[in-house]
Amino acid sequence: MNEKEQMKLDMVKHLALRLMDDDPQITMEQALATVINSETYQRLQDDATGLYYQSSGYVYSFLENELKTAKVS
């Protein structure tokens, strides 16, 4: 596994943990499924976006907006 892939995996973990912090009812499996099935995840996987270099808070804002509005800004 290269450094980019590790950074992406770490970001997914941090996003799932943030979801769980925001909603104590959500399980780890549900949080991971939410992240992995999101457009934010697709953007994170695209090296051209550079999202994996950003802070988890910044990327979480995209996910949070997507979940609230059902679209990415």
Short mmCIF file of C-alpha atoms in Angstrom, two decimals:
data_model
loop_
_atom_site.label_atom_id
_atom_site.label_comp_id
_atom_site.label_asym_id
_atom_site.label_seq_id
_atom_site.Cartn_x
_atom_site.Cartn_y
_atom_site.Cartn_z
CA MET A 1 0.00 0.00 0.00
CA ASN A 2 1.38 3.38 -0.93
CA GLU A 3 1.23 6.59 1.07
CA LYS A 4 -1.77 8.00 -0.83
CA GLU A 5 -3.82 4.86 -0.23
CA GLN A 6 -2.96 4.92 3.48
CA MET A 7 -3.97 8.58 3.72
CA LYS A 8 -7.29 7.80 2.02
CA LEU A 9 -7.98 4.92 4.42
CA ASP A 10 -7.14 7.11 7.40
CA MET A 11 -9.52 9.78 6.10
CA VAL A 12 -12.35 7.25 5.76
CA LYS A 13 -11.74 6.16 9.35
CA HIS A 14 -11.77 9.75 10.61
CA LEU A 15 -14.95 10.57 8.68
CA ALA A 16 -16.70 7.50 10.11
CA LEU A 17 -15.61 8.43 13.62
CA ARG A 18 -16.91 11.97 13.15
CA LEU A 19 -20.28 10.59 12.02
CA MET A 20 -20.39 8.45 15.14
CA ASP A 21 -19.52 11.45 17.32
CA ASP A 22 -22.33 13.48 15.74
CA ASP A 23 -24.88 10.66 16.11
CA PRO A 24 -24.25 8.26 19.02
CA GLN A 25 -26.96 5.95 17.63
CA ILE A 26 -24.95 5.09 14.51
CA THR A 27 -22.75 1.99 14.52
CA MET A 28 -19.28 1.77 13.03
CA GLU A 29 -20.66 -0.37 10.20
CA GLN A 30 -23.36 2.19 9.41
CA ALA A 31 -20.86 5.06 9.55
CA LEU A 32 -18.44 3.29 7.23
CA ALA A 33 -21.25 2.40 4.82
CA THR A 34 -22.39 6.03 4.80
CA VAL A 35 -18.90 7.25 3.98
CA ILE A 36 -18.15 4.59 1.37
CA ASN A 37 -21.47 5.09 -0.42
CA SER A 38 -21.10 8.87 -0.60
CA GLU A 39 -20.08 11.15 -3.43
CA THR A 40 -17.54 12.60 -1.01
CA TYR A 41 -15.85 9.19 -0.91
CA GLN A 42 -15.74 9.11 -4.70
CA ARG A 43 -14.10 12.52 -4.71
CA LEU A 44 -11.66 11.39 -2.00
CA GLN A 45 -10.62 8.43 -4.16
CA ASP A 46 -9.89 10.73 -7.12
CA ASP A 47 -6.24 11.73 -6.77
CA ALA A 48 -6.86 14.87 -8.83
CA THR A 49 -9.04 16.40 -6.07
CA GLY A 50 -6.27 16.16 -3.47
CA LEU A 51 -8.88 15.70 -0.74
CA TYR A 52 -6.76 13.05 0.96
CA TYR A 53 -4.22 15.82 1.76
CA GLN A 54 -6.82 18.00 3.47
CA SER A 55 -7.86 17.95 7.10
CA SER A 56 -10.57 15.53 8.14
CA GLY A 57 -12.67 18.50 9.28
CA TYR A 58 -12.53 20.05 5.84
CA VAL A 59 -13.48 16.81 4.08
CA TYR A 60 -16.16 16.14 6.70
CA SER A 61 -17.78 19.45 5.79
CA PHE A 62 -18.30 18.07 2.26
CA LEU A 63 -19.81 14.87 3.62
CA GLU A 64 -21.98 16.74 6.09
CA ASN A 65 -23.29 19.02 3.32
CA GLU A 66 -23.92 16.03 1.09
CA LEU A 67 -25.90 14.25 3.79
CA LYS A 68 -27.95 17.36 4.59
CA THR A 69 -28.70 18.36 1.02
CA ALA A 70 -28.27 15.03 -0.80
CA LYS A 71 -25.69 16.66 -3.08
CA VAL A 72 -22.11 17.88 -3.06
CA SER A 73 -21.38 21.56 -3.44
#
